[in-house]
Amino acid sequence: MKLYSTNNRALIASFREAVLHGLAPDGGLFMPKDLPRLPGDFFRTLEGRNLQDISFAVARALLKDDVPEDILRRIVEEAINFDAPLVRLDDETYVLELFHGPTLAFKDFGARFMARLMGYFVQGADRELTILVATSGDTGSAVAHGFLNVSGIRVFILYPSGGVSPTQEKMLTTLGGNITALEIQGTFDDCQKLVKQAFVDQELREKLFMSSANSINIARLIPQSFYYFYAYGQLADISKPVVISVPSGNFGHLTAGLMAKRMGLPVTKFIAACNANDVVADYLRTGQYKPRQSQKTLSNAMDVGAPSNFARMLELYGHDVEKMRADVWSIGCTDAQTREMIKEVYEKCNYILDPHGAVGYWGLKQYRAANAEQCAGIFFETAHPAKFPETVEEVLGVKVDVPERMRDYISKEKQAVLLPNDFVNFKAFLLG
Ligand SMILES: *Cc1c(COP(=O)(O)O)cnc(C)c1O
């Protein structure tokens, strides 16, 4: 796979370069030059195939020139070692559960695949790869878990002291091994600043082999396309048009779906379901893209006012809003509507949604109201409701069952290095 920078089509990189650098040298995002169309045979045999199998077939079509087949198979099998079942809510509504990974959210897919690809690409390097990540919660724990026990890589994860929930803190600080949690006496912005300073510090650049586990890394995007095919394969009835509603923040998830469509996935429409941060819905309505400050909502993993993957979406549609409209429909959801949807789905289907999945359900419901045509609708449940007990329990008045792997983290001992918000100290720690 060859990739170009969204800032400059003439800037070309190999897949290895794109994975290890994350961002293009001109600050653009890496975008595949070509997306292969999967053969008709692949789609005819989707039904009944398991997620790993489908993932490997898609990964091989994309990466056959970049990673040897046996290694790619091992990477897929280790990364995607949990299921993503499609659960039927009624005759034409299905929810794809993407929270069966170790940190109970869909970011496990991207983080685990990226970590193993990086592990492969740094094999034989003379130094360990040092990954620095600043986190305000969930992304950090998915990344930390993703890299756990990947050889040749050590990870430092910086989080604001007192700035993450007790459960999130346990998920970040109980891993051990090649993962070190640094509890910074500052805010999330301070953590991010320390990481940025480290990447431009001359001495650190000379002495360490550093990379970030950036959310815009193409290796995080690719595995997010796998389960679109799997979801389609699990649909009992494909006689009606298929629409998929995707709770969106940075739009990596949705972009991966649009790439799956380019590879031949017969989905009629993608619904970009946003919370109050709905700049992409505005763009599709008006043709004007106006990023703004993000707003806090109940579905906080989607509180993004300037979604980074929008640059990739523009590339897929040649910067033509009409063309994008043919594939994508978008709508925003308020917090009050999010609560209503949690309640509605629980009362109608006895199924508990988290706030992100509730936004996805809202998107599907609004699409149906606006388009008379019958369709088979899938929406994504991107996090386990037990991760958002405050909202869910307040709305439903019932306790959410905590899955065993979450109870495990809570019972373990926190291990973190407490550091002041000070670059000199942080740097000395990294070098020591
Ligand atoms: C990150 C995240 C999203 C949004 O995904 P994007 O790819 O950023 O659009 C949705 N739900 C949850 C739970 C997330 O963690």
PDB file of C-alpha atoms and ligand atoms in Angstrom, residues 105-107 138 224 247-254 301-302 354 356 382-383, ligand 1:
ATOM      1  CA  ALA A 105     -14.780   0.091  23.925  1.00  0.00           C
ATOM      2  CA  PHE A 106     -14.236  -0.144  20.185  1.00  0.00           C
ATOM      3  CA  LYS A 107     -10.880   1.644  20.328  1.00  0.00           C
ATOM      4  CA  ASP A 138     -10.336   6.039  27.470  1.00  0.00           C
ATOM      5  CA  GLN A 224     -11.985  -0.439  12.034  1.00  0.00           C
ATOM      6  CA  PRO A 247     -21.526   7.375  16.583  1.00  0.00           C
ATOM      7  CA  SER A 248     -18.879   9.854  15.471  1.00  0.00           C
ATOM      8  CA  GLY A 249     -16.365  12.205  17.075  1.00  0.00           C
ATOM      9  CA  ASN A 250     -13.086  12.244  15.208  1.00  0.00           C
ATOM     10  CA  PHE A 251     -14.693  10.330  12.325  1.00  0.00           C
ATOM     11  CA  GLY A 252     -12.049   7.594  12.155  1.00  0.00           C
ATOM     12  CA  HIS A 253     -14.744   5.046  12.611  1.00  0.00           C
ATOM     13  CA  LEU A 254     -16.966   6.454   9.863  1.00  0.00           C
ATOM     14  CA  ALA A 301     -15.656  10.379  23.596  1.00  0.00           C
ATOM     15  CA  MET A 302     -17.337  12.217  20.712  1.00  0.00           C
ATOM     16  CA  ASP A 354     -24.431   3.557  26.691  1.00  0.00           C
ATOM     17  CA  HIS A 356     -22.574   6.780  22.535  1.00  0.00           C
ATOM     18  CA  THR A 382     -19.118   1.609  20.845  1.00  0.00           C
ATOM     19  CA  ALA A 383     -18.738   1.247  24.629  1.00  0.00           C
TER      20      ALA A 383
HETATM   21  C1  LIG B   1     -13.753   7.373  20.098  1.00  0.00           C
HETATM   22  C2  LIG B   1     -15.151   6.965  20.357  1.00  0.00           C
HETATM   23  C3  LIG B   1     -16.191   7.265  19.454  1.00  0.00           C
HETATM   24  C4  LIG B   1     -15.984   8.098  18.206  1.00  0.00           C
HETATM   25  O1  LIG B   1     -15.196   7.475  17.240  1.00  0.00           O
HETATM   26  P1  LIG B   1     -14.466   8.354  16.140  1.00  0.00           P
HETATM   27  O2  LIG B   1     -13.709   7.387  15.307  1.00  0.00           O
HETATM   28  O3  LIG B   1     -13.566   9.317  16.883  1.00  0.00           O
HETATM   29  O4  LIG B   1     -15.521   9.069  15.380  1.00  0.00           O
HETATM   30  C5  LIG B   1     -17.458   6.786  19.739  1.00  0.00           C
HETATM   31  N1  LIG B   1     -17.717   6.084  20.868  1.00  0.00           N
HETATM   32  C6  LIG B   1     -16.745   5.790  21.757  1.00  0.00           C
HETATM   33  C7  LIG B   1     -17.104   5.026  22.977  1.00  0.00           C
HETATM   34  C8  LIG B   1     -15.434   6.196  21.538  1.00  0.00           C
HETATM   35  O5  LIG B   1     -14.480   5.903  22.441  1.00  0.00           O
END
